[in-house]
Short mmCIF file of C-alpha atoms in Angstrom, two decimals:
data_model
loop_
_atom_site.label_atom_id
_atom_site.label_comp_id
_atom_site.label_asym_id
_atom_site.label_seq_id
_atom_site.Cartn_x
_atom_site.Cartn_y
_atom_site.Cartn_z
CA MET A 287 68.44 13.71 -88.98
CA ASN A 288 65.84 11.59 -90.78
CA ALA A 289 62.23 12.66 -90.87
CA ALA A 290 59.50 10.30 -89.72
CA PRO A 291 57.22 8.79 -92.39
CA LYS A 292 54.19 10.94 -93.06
CA SER A 293 51.82 8.02 -92.46
CA VAL A 294 52.63 8.04 -88.75
CA HIS A 295 50.94 10.86 -86.94
CA ILE A 296 51.61 11.91 -83.36
CA GLN A 297 49.17 14.71 -82.72
CA THR A 298 50.04 15.57 -79.12
CA ALA A 299 53.01 15.61 -76.82
CA LEU A 300 53.29 12.16 -75.25
CA PRO A 301 51.59 11.32 -73.08
CA GLY A 302 48.65 13.43 -74.24
CA PRO A 303 46.14 15.02 -71.84
CA LYS A 304 43.69 12.09 -71.85
CA ALA A 305 46.50 9.63 -71.34
CA GLN A 306 47.90 11.68 -68.46
CA ALA A 307 44.51 11.77 -66.79
CA LEU A 308 44.02 8.01 -67.02
CA ILE A 309 47.55 7.29 -65.79
CA ALA A 310 46.91 9.52 -62.77
CA ARG A 311 43.67 7.67 -61.98
CA ASP A 312 45.40 4.32 -62.39
CA ALA A 313 48.19 5.23 -59.98
CA GLU A 314 45.66 5.44 -57.16
CA VAL A 315 44.22 1.95 -57.60
CA THR A 316 46.69 -0.33 -59.44
CA SER A 317 49.73 -2.15 -58.10
CA PRO A 318 53.00 -0.35 -58.89
CA SER A 319 54.66 -3.71 -59.62
CA TYR A 320 53.82 -3.69 -63.31
CA PRO A 321 57.03 -3.01 -65.32
CA ARG A 322 55.62 -0.30 -67.55
CA ASP A 323 58.24 1.14 -69.88
CA TYR A 324 56.56 4.23 -71.32
CA PRO A 325 53.17 5.97 -71.03
CA PHE A 326 51.11 4.40 -73.82
CA VAL A 327 47.36 4.35 -73.08
CA MET A 328 45.56 2.33 -75.72
CA SER A 329 42.22 3.20 -77.26
CA HIS A 330 41.90 0.64 -80.07
CA GLY A 331 43.86 -1.29 -82.67
CA ARG A 332 43.55 -2.95 -86.06
CA GLY A 333 46.21 -5.30 -87.34
CA THR A 334 49.63 -3.79 -86.63
CA GLU A 335 48.25 -0.29 -86.02
CA VAL A 336 47.14 1.01 -82.61
CA TRP A 337 45.79 4.33 -81.40
CA ASP A 338 46.04 5.92 -77.98
CA VAL A 339 43.25 7.76 -76.19
CA ASP A 340 44.45 11.08 -77.58
CA GLY A 341 44.17 9.90 -81.20
CA ASN A 342 47.88 9.27 -81.83
CA ARG A 343 48.68 6.41 -84.24
CA PHE A 344 51.47 3.91 -83.61
CA LEU A 345 52.92 0.83 -85.24
CA ASP A 346 52.87 -1.99 -82.70
CA PHE A 347 56.00 -4.13 -82.97
CA ALA A 348 55.58 -5.44 -79.43
CA ALA A 349 52.16 -7.04 -79.99
CA GLY A 350 51.29 -7.23 -76.32
CA ILE A 351 54.60 -9.06 -75.64
CA ALA A 352 54.18 -11.41 -78.62
CA VAL A 353 50.57 -12.14 -77.68
CA CYS A 354 48.60 -10.51 -80.51
CA SER A 355 49.80 -13.06 -83.05
CA THR A 356 47.03 -12.35 -85.57
CA GLY A 357 47.13 -8.59 -85.03
CA HIS A 358 44.71 -6.48 -83.09
CA ALA A 359 41.04 -7.39 -83.40
CA HIS A 360 41.38 -9.80 -86.31
CA PRO A 361 37.84 -10.20 -87.70
CA GLN A 362 38.00 -14.00 -87.76
CA VAL A 363 39.11 -14.19 -84.13
CA VAL A 364 36.60 -11.57 -83.01
CA ALA A 365 33.77 -13.39 -84.80
CA ALA A 366 34.74 -16.69 -83.16
CA VAL A 367 34.77 -15.08 -79.71
CA LYS A 368 31.43 -13.35 -80.27
CA ASP A 369 29.85 -16.56 -81.48
CA ALA A 370 31.13 -18.42 -78.40
CA ALA A 371 29.95 -15.63 -76.09
CA ASP A 372 26.43 -15.87 -77.50
CA LYS A 373 26.29 -19.51 -76.34
CA PHE A 374 27.82 -19.44 -72.83
CA LEU A 375 30.71 -17.74 -71.04
CA HIS A 376 31.82 -20.47 -68.65
CA ILE A 377 31.07 -24.01 -67.54
CA SER A 378 34.37 -25.06 -65.82
CA SER A 379 36.71 -27.89 -66.65
CA ASP A 380 34.51 -30.28 -64.66
CA TYR A 381 32.48 -30.68 -67.85
CA TRP A 382 32.93 -30.92 -71.61
CA HIS A 383 32.24 -28.60 -74.54
CA GLU A 384 33.01 -28.54 -78.25
CA GLN A 385 35.55 -25.71 -78.35
CA MET A 386 37.71 -27.27 -75.63
CA THR A 387 37.73 -30.73 -77.17
CA ALA A 388 38.32 -29.32 -80.66
CA LEU A 389 41.33 -27.36 -79.38
CA GLY A 390 42.72 -30.50 -77.74
CA GLU A 391 42.34 -32.38 -81.02
CA ARG A 392 44.04 -29.61 -82.95
CA LEU A 393 46.97 -29.39 -80.54
CA ALA A 394 47.34 -33.18 -80.65
CA ARG A 395 47.63 -33.03 -84.46
CA LEU A 396 50.12 -30.16 -84.44
CA ALA A 397 52.24 -31.24 -81.45
CA PRO A 398 55.92 -31.85 -82.28
CA MET A 399 55.74 -35.05 -80.23
CA ARG A 400 53.48 -36.35 -83.00
CA THR A 401 54.86 -34.58 -86.07
CA LEU A 402 58.55 -35.17 -85.24
CA ALA A 403 58.50 -38.31 -83.07
CA GLY A 404 55.30 -40.07 -84.08
CA GLU A 405 53.89 -40.14 -80.55
CA PRO A 406 50.31 -39.12 -79.69
CA ALA A 407 49.86 -36.07 -77.46
CA MET A 408 47.38 -34.77 -74.90
CA SER A 409 46.80 -31.27 -73.52
CA PHE A 410 45.92 -29.59 -70.25
CA LEU A 411 44.45 -26.10 -70.72
CA CYS A 412 44.99 -23.15 -68.40
CA GLN A 413 45.10 -19.34 -68.49
CA SER A 414 48.73 -18.23 -68.83
CA GLY A 415 52.30 -19.15 -69.53
CA THR A 416 53.33 -19.30 -65.90
CA GLU A 417 50.42 -21.64 -65.12
CA ALA A 418 51.40 -23.83 -68.07
CA VAL A 419 54.96 -24.03 -66.73
CA GLU A 420 53.67 -24.88 -63.24
CA GLY A 421 51.61 -27.68 -64.76
CA ALA A 422 54.58 -29.01 -66.71
CA LEU A 423 56.78 -29.03 -63.61
CA LYS A 424 54.12 -30.83 -61.59
CA LEU A 425 53.60 -33.38 -64.35
CA ALA A 426 57.34 -34.07 -64.62
CA ARG A 427 57.69 -34.59 -60.88
CA TYR A 428 54.54 -36.71 -60.69
CA VAL A 429 55.66 -39.03 -63.48
CA THR A 430 59.34 -39.39 -62.61
CA ARG A 431 59.08 -39.11 -58.82
CA ARG A 432 62.34 -37.14 -58.98
CA PRO A 433 62.96 -33.88 -57.06
CA ARG A 434 65.46 -31.91 -59.18
CA TYR A 435 65.41 -29.79 -62.34
CA LEU A 436 67.80 -27.97 -64.65
CA GLY A 437 67.02 -24.51 -66.03
CA PHE A 438 69.00 -21.91 -67.97
CA LEU A 439 70.42 -18.53 -67.06
CA GLY A 440 68.55 -15.85 -68.96
CA GLY A 441 65.38 -17.91 -69.09
CA PHE A 442 61.96 -16.49 -68.36
CA HIS A 443 59.22 -18.94 -67.40
CA GLY A 444 56.81 -16.88 -65.30
CA ARG A 445 56.42 -15.24 -61.91
CA THR A 446 54.51 -17.72 -59.76
CA MET A 447 56.65 -19.49 -57.19
CA GLY A 448 57.45 -22.66 -59.12
CA SER A 449 58.13 -21.01 -62.47
CA LEU A 450 59.90 -18.12 -60.72
CA SER A 451 62.51 -20.57 -59.44
CA PHE A 452 63.58 -21.01 -63.10
CA THR A 453 63.20 -17.37 -64.20
CA SER A 454 66.60 -15.69 -64.37
CA SER A 455 66.50 -13.05 -67.06
CA LYS A 456 66.71 -10.25 -64.44
CA TYR A 457 67.50 -10.58 -60.75
CA THR A 458 64.68 -8.13 -59.94
CA GLN A 459 62.16 -10.86 -60.74
CA GLN A 460 63.45 -12.94 -57.82
CA LEU A 461 64.46 -10.12 -55.48
CA GLY A 462 62.48 -10.31 -52.26
CA PHE A 463 60.81 -13.66 -52.96
CA ALA A 464 63.41 -16.19 -51.75
CA PRO A 465 63.26 -19.02 -51.08
CA THR A 466 61.56 -20.18 -54.25
CA MET A 467 60.95 -23.83 -55.11
CA PRO A 468 64.06 -25.84 -54.18
CA GLY A 469 65.88 -28.25 -56.44
CA VAL A 470 66.53 -26.02 -59.48
CA THR A 471 70.06 -25.72 -60.88
CA HIS A 472 70.79 -23.10 -63.54
CA VAL A 473 73.30 -23.54 -66.35
CA PRO A 474 74.38 -21.04 -69.03
CA PHE A 475 72.37 -20.78 -72.23
CA PRO A 476 74.74 -20.96 -75.24
CA ASN A 477 75.41 -17.53 -76.70
CA PRO A 478 77.95 -17.52 -79.56
CA TYR A 479 77.98 -13.69 -79.62
CA ARG A 480 79.00 -13.56 -75.96
CA PRO A 481 80.77 -16.91 -75.35
CA LEU A 482 81.38 -18.03 -71.79
CA PHE A 483 83.40 -21.12 -72.67
CA ALA A 484 86.53 -21.74 -74.69
CA GLY A 485 86.02 -23.08 -78.18
CA ALA A 486 83.78 -22.19 -81.05
CA ASP A 487 80.86 -24.53 -80.25
CA GLN A 488 79.12 -22.96 -77.27
CA GLY A 489 76.28 -25.46 -77.48
CA GLN A 490 78.61 -28.40 -77.06
CA ALA A 491 80.40 -26.58 -74.24
CA VAL A 492 77.14 -26.16 -72.33
CA LEU A 493 76.31 -29.83 -72.85
CA ASP A 494 79.73 -30.74 -71.47
CA TYR A 495 79.09 -28.46 -68.50
CA ILE A 496 75.83 -30.30 -67.77
CA ARG A 497 77.66 -33.62 -67.96
CA MET A 498 80.15 -32.29 -65.43
CA LEU A 499 77.30 -31.29 -63.11
CA PHE A 500 75.87 -34.79 -63.38
CA GLU A 501 79.25 -36.22 -62.37
CA ARG A 502 79.97 -33.85 -59.48
CA SER A 503 76.97 -32.14 -57.88
CA VAL A 504 73.60 -32.92 -59.51
CA PRO A 505 72.83 -36.65 -59.64
CA ALA A 506 71.22 -37.25 -63.02
CA ALA A 507 69.06 -39.99 -61.48
CA GLU A 508 67.38 -37.30 -59.33
CA VAL A 509 66.61 -34.88 -62.19
CA ALA A 510 62.97 -34.91 -63.26
CA ALA A 511 63.25 -32.52 -66.19
CA ILE A 512 65.30 -29.98 -68.09
CA LEU A 513 63.28 -26.83 -68.87
CA VAL A 514 64.47 -24.71 -71.79
CA GLU A 515 63.20 -22.17 -74.31
CA PRO A 516 64.08 -23.36 -77.85
CA ILE A 517 64.75 -19.68 -78.62
CA GLN A 518 65.41 -17.71 -75.46
CA GLY A 519 63.04 -14.76 -75.13
CA GLU A 520 63.53 -12.32 -72.27
CA GLY A 521 67.18 -13.37 -72.07
CA GLY A 522 67.95 -11.61 -75.35
CA TYR A 523 66.22 -13.40 -78.25
CA LEU A 524 69.06 -15.90 -78.38
CA VAL A 525 68.99 -18.58 -81.07
CA PRO A 526 70.87 -21.69 -79.89
CA PRO A 527 73.62 -23.23 -82.03
CA ASP A 528 72.63 -26.11 -84.28
CA GLY A 529 72.93 -29.38 -82.44
CA PHE A 530 72.29 -27.97 -78.97
CA LEU A 531 68.65 -29.01 -78.59
CA ALA A 532 69.44 -32.41 -80.10
CA GLY A 533 72.23 -32.75 -77.56
CA LEU A 534 69.81 -31.96 -74.72
CA ARG A 535 67.43 -34.56 -76.12
CA ALA A 536 70.18 -37.18 -76.12
CA LEU A 537 71.23 -36.32 -72.55
CA CYS A 538 67.65 -36.61 -71.35
CA ASP A 539 67.16 -39.94 -73.09
CA GLN A 540 70.39 -41.26 -71.60
CA HIS A 541 69.36 -40.47 -68.03
CA GLY A 542 65.58 -40.87 -68.10
CA ILE A 543 65.04 -37.12 -67.78
CA LEU A 544 62.02 -35.39 -69.32
CA LEU A 545 62.72 -32.56 -71.76
CA ILE A 546 60.34 -29.58 -71.44
CA PHE A 547 60.27 -26.93 -74.17
CA ASP A 548 58.84 -23.59 -73.09
CA GLU A 549 57.31 -22.36 -76.35
CA VAL A 550 55.25 -19.65 -74.65
CA GLN A 551 56.94 -16.82 -76.59
CA ALA A 552 58.51 -18.64 -79.53
CA GLY A 553 55.59 -20.92 -80.40
CA VAL A 554 52.44 -20.62 -82.53
CA GLY A 555 54.13 -19.37 -85.69
CA ARG A 556 56.32 -16.68 -84.13
CA SER A 557 59.55 -18.21 -85.47
CA GLY A 558 58.08 -19.03 -88.89
CA LYS A 559 57.19 -22.58 -87.90
CA MET A 560 54.27 -23.60 -85.73
CA PHE A 561 56.74 -24.40 -82.93
CA ALA A 562 60.34 -23.19 -82.72
CA CYS A 563 61.72 -26.65 -81.92
CA GLU A 564 60.74 -27.72 -85.44
CA HIS A 565 63.66 -25.70 -86.81
CA TRP A 566 65.98 -28.33 -85.32
CA GLY A 567 63.71 -31.36 -85.64
CA VAL A 568 63.76 -32.05 -81.90
CA ALA A 569 60.62 -33.13 -80.06
CA PRO A 570 60.12 -32.51 -76.32
CA ASP A 571 58.35 -34.76 -73.86
CA ILE A 572 56.32 -31.80 -72.58
CA MET A 573 55.69 -28.38 -74.12
CA THR A 574 54.17 -25.19 -72.71
CA LEU A 575 52.17 -22.69 -74.74
CA ALA A 576 50.42 -19.37 -74.08
CA LYS A 577 50.91 -15.81 -75.41
CA GLY A 578 50.15 -16.01 -79.16
CA LEU A 579 47.86 -19.03 -78.79
CA GLY A 580 44.77 -16.93 -78.11
CA SER A 581 45.47 -13.72 -80.08
CA GLY A 582 45.05 -11.76 -76.85
CA LEU A 583 42.64 -13.85 -74.83
CA PRO A 584 44.18 -15.46 -71.74
CA ILE A 585 44.95 -19.09 -72.47
CA GLY A 586 47.82 -21.48 -71.87
CA ALA A 587 48.42 -25.15 -72.49
CA VAL A 588 50.57 -28.00 -71.28
CA VAL A 589 51.05 -30.40 -74.21
CA ALA A 590 52.69 -33.73 -73.43
CA LYS A 591 53.17 -37.16 -74.86
CA ARG A 592 50.06 -39.20 -74.16
CA SER A 593 52.23 -41.81 -72.42
CA ILE A 594 53.19 -39.11 -69.91
CA MET A 595 50.00 -37.08 -69.55
CA SER A 596 47.85 -40.19 -69.16
CA GLN A 597 49.66 -41.05 -65.92
CA TRP A 598 47.94 -38.18 -64.12
CA LYS A 599 45.12 -39.60 -62.02
CA ARG A 600 41.71 -37.99 -61.65
CA GLY A 601 42.09 -34.88 -59.50
CA ALA A 602 45.90 -34.83 -59.68
CA HIS A 603 45.80 -31.42 -61.33
CA GLY A 604 43.01 -29.05 -62.32
CA ASN A 605 41.74 -25.49 -62.46
CA THR A 606 38.51 -23.49 -62.70
CA TYR A 607 38.92 -21.49 -65.89
CA GLY A 608 40.93 -23.92 -68.04
CA GLY A 609 39.19 -24.57 -71.34
CA ASN A 610 37.13 -21.37 -71.14
CA PRO A 611 34.90 -21.37 -74.26
CA LEU A 612 35.83 -17.84 -75.37
CA ALA A 613 39.56 -18.45 -75.00
CA CYS A 614 39.31 -21.81 -76.78
CA ALA A 615 37.34 -20.24 -79.63
CA ALA A 616 40.03 -17.58 -80.01
CA ALA A 617 42.75 -20.25 -79.97
CA ASN A 618 41.01 -22.38 -82.60
CA ALA A 619 40.60 -19.36 -84.86
CA THR A 620 44.20 -18.32 -84.23
CA LEU A 621 45.57 -21.74 -85.17
CA ASP A 622 43.48 -21.66 -88.36
CA LEU A 623 45.06 -18.35 -89.33
CA VAL A 624 48.62 -19.30 -88.36
CA ALA A 625 48.47 -22.60 -90.24
CA GLY A 626 46.61 -20.95 -93.11
CA GLY A 627 49.35 -18.49 -94.04
CA PHE A 628 50.47 -16.38 -91.10
CA ALA A 629 53.45 -18.63 -90.27
CA ASP A 630 54.50 -18.47 -93.92
CA ASN A 631 54.16 -14.69 -93.77
CA ALA A 632 56.43 -14.66 -90.72
CA VAL A 633 59.10 -16.41 -92.80
CA ARG A 634 58.76 -14.08 -95.79
CA VAL A 635 58.38 -10.77 -93.94
CA GLY A 636 60.87 -11.86 -91.29
CA ALA A 637 63.53 -12.36 -93.98
CA HIS A 638 62.79 -8.90 -95.36
CA PHE A 639 62.97 -7.44 -91.86
CA MET A 640 66.33 -9.11 -91.14
CA GLN A 641 67.69 -7.74 -94.42
CA ARG A 642 66.55 -4.21 -93.58
CA LEU A 643 68.08 -4.47 -90.09
CA ALA A 644 71.36 -5.73 -91.60
CA GLU A 645 71.37 -2.62 -93.82
CA LEU A 646 70.78 -0.49 -90.74
CA ALA A 647 73.64 -2.21 -88.91
CA ARG A 648 76.05 -1.15 -91.65
CA ASP A 649 75.22 2.48 -90.88
CA TYR A 650 75.23 2.19 -87.08
CA PRO A 651 78.29 0.58 -85.39
CA CYS A 652 76.27 0.46 -82.15
CA ILE A 653 74.30 -2.46 -83.62
CA GLY A 654 76.40 -5.41 -82.56
CA GLU A 655 74.26 -8.28 -83.80
CA VAL A 656 70.92 -8.92 -85.46
CA ARG A 657 69.54 -12.40 -84.78
CA GLY A 658 66.34 -14.36 -84.77
CA LYS A 659 63.98 -16.51 -86.78
CA GLY A 660 60.75 -15.52 -88.46
CA LEU A 661 59.26 -12.55 -86.64
CA MET A 662 61.18 -13.14 -83.42
CA ILE A 663 64.11 -10.79 -83.99
CA GLY A 664 66.61 -9.15 -81.66
CA MET A 665 68.96 -6.24 -82.31
CA GLU A 666 71.73 -6.10 -79.71
CA LEU A 667 73.19 -2.64 -79.07
CA ILE A 668 76.79 -2.25 -77.92
CA GLU A 669 79.27 0.41 -76.89
CA ARG A 670 82.03 1.22 -79.36
CA ASP A 671 84.79 -0.66 -77.57
CA ALA A 672 86.72 -3.86 -78.14
CA GLU A 673 84.71 -5.71 -75.47
CA ARG A 674 81.36 -5.04 -77.18
CA THR A 675 80.03 -3.79 -73.86
CA PRO A 676 76.22 -3.91 -73.74
CA ALA A 677 74.79 -0.43 -74.37
CA ARG A 678 72.09 -0.49 -71.70
CA ALA A 679 71.32 3.22 -71.65
CA LEU A 680 71.26 3.45 -75.44
CA CYS A 681 68.86 0.53 -75.67
CA GLU A 682 66.49 2.18 -73.20
CA ALA A 683 66.78 5.50 -75.05
CA VAL A 684 66.01 3.91 -78.43
CA VAL A 685 62.88 2.20 -77.09
CA THR A 686 61.72 5.45 -75.49
CA ARG A 687 62.43 7.57 -78.57
CA ALA A 688 60.66 5.02 -80.75
CA PHE A 689 57.52 5.45 -78.64
CA HIS A 690 57.62 9.20 -79.10
CA ASN A 691 58.06 8.67 -82.85
CA GLY A 692 55.08 6.31 -83.11
CA LEU A 693 56.66 2.84 -82.84
CA LEU A 694 55.99 0.50 -79.91
CA LEU A 695 58.99 -1.64 -78.98
CA LEU A 696 60.30 -3.55 -75.96
CA SER A 697 63.78 -4.60 -74.94
CA CYS A 698 65.13 -7.91 -73.66
CA GLY A 699 68.42 -9.28 -72.39
CA THR A 700 70.95 -6.68 -71.34
CA SER A 701 70.75 -4.32 -74.32
CA THR A 702 68.67 -5.93 -77.05
CA VAL A 703 65.76 -4.28 -78.82
CA ARG A 704 63.28 -6.99 -79.75
CA PHE A 705 60.87 -7.01 -82.64
CA MET A 706 57.76 -9.19 -82.35
CA PRO A 707 55.05 -7.66 -84.56
CA PRO A 708 51.83 -9.49 -85.44
CA LEU A 709 52.42 -12.43 -87.75
CA ASN A 710 50.38 -10.74 -90.50
CA VAL A 711 52.55 -7.61 -90.58
CA SER A 712 53.35 -6.41 -94.10
CA THR A 713 56.70 -5.55 -95.68
CA GLY A 714 55.40 -2.00 -96.04
CA GLU A 715 54.84 -1.77 -92.30
CA VAL A 716 58.32 -3.18 -91.69
CA ASP A 717 59.80 -0.50 -93.95
CA GLU A 718 57.83 2.16 -92.08
CA ALA A 719 59.14 0.78 -88.79
CA ILE A 720 62.72 0.79 -90.09
CA ALA A 721 62.41 4.49 -90.93
CA LEU A 722 61.12 5.20 -87.43
CA LEU A 723 63.87 3.07 -85.91
CA ARG A 724 66.52 4.95 -87.85
CA LEU A 725 65.09 8.24 -86.61
CA SER A 726 65.01 6.93 -83.04
CA LEU A 727 68.63 5.74 -83.23
CA ASP A 728 69.73 9.15 -84.49
CA GLN A 729 67.92 10.89 -81.64
CA ALA A 730 69.16 8.49 -78.96
CA LEU A 731 72.75 8.73 -80.16
CA SER A 732 72.63 12.53 -80.29
CA GLY A 733 70.85 12.81 -76.94
CA SER A 734 67.94 14.72 -78.43
#
């Protein structure tokens, strides 16, 4: 069995005594609905390193579910937030302030509608990914006056009632909440590793399936929008086949349907480009952002073509906290860092990471596929059978053992370990994580 790197130090049994005490206090006052995977109680963090309340050090390759894009407590982000806090904490979106307008200008310059399609863009700011999705759905219905939508199996778009009607990465997210918003039809997301359709091109097969729906059960003239993640997140870190997003774009153009890209998890440099759709050169009509946009502060955005967003009338949509000065300051600083080298680092370190995982896969037959772009990487675990049965229990065991060895990970899909470290992670930290992952695989496979 491989020994853990000496630079990682777990000083107590996990959870330690201070962590146990806080977890016990929390159980009395906090909703049990949070899907907590293992008992990590954070004290502080710097970059990719975090410490729990008992002084144990961990490498964080979950990054707050891909939120801490610039690492924990990046000095430039912290300074921007402190400077904004010294001025004022809130004024509401009824008024104007520099940080909010500057963020709108920056998003308009970066938006794929502009960079790929040459169309100006506008933004609506909010607090989270689910709120951004709600805004995008409302905008699409308002502009088109159509009642229906298409979403994708495996997608995750949030937990409020409108976005929840699209979320389908686990049935537990919808269990007990029916009926959700009507009018949503789900179609398969193309997965070449686990094909549902005959033929090699799963992307084309899904497009053909949508065309069949339009002919038989879902009138295309009633569809307001198609909502899709350019790289599917919670569904398993699935990268679509080349041509699929372009095919969706063509279908939408043909039928007057708006194309919404949910870039909440894949956007803001995570895939090695500012937005994941840029890998395929396809621009949406509307885009949703959150997670990594604020380096940890709660912020979301609906970004749309100006020709679409400008159709909203005064009072058609709004919120209280959208454009909060602290969150906008964090987002402006984050975009500076991502554009200033962090996205490039995601490409370079991501390639190194994929190479190291491919080496690991040669030693472990339970690793069925390694996939991803940039620092959005999935490692699917399988049983050793001809059907490549998803190894659910093994995946859970690897994530749990990794925690006890000093590496924070999360799973996605049916049996995929996902890696989403801060965008400024180093190759040295990746190598350290690989050693811990190897140790965790050995322990999970042996049952120790």
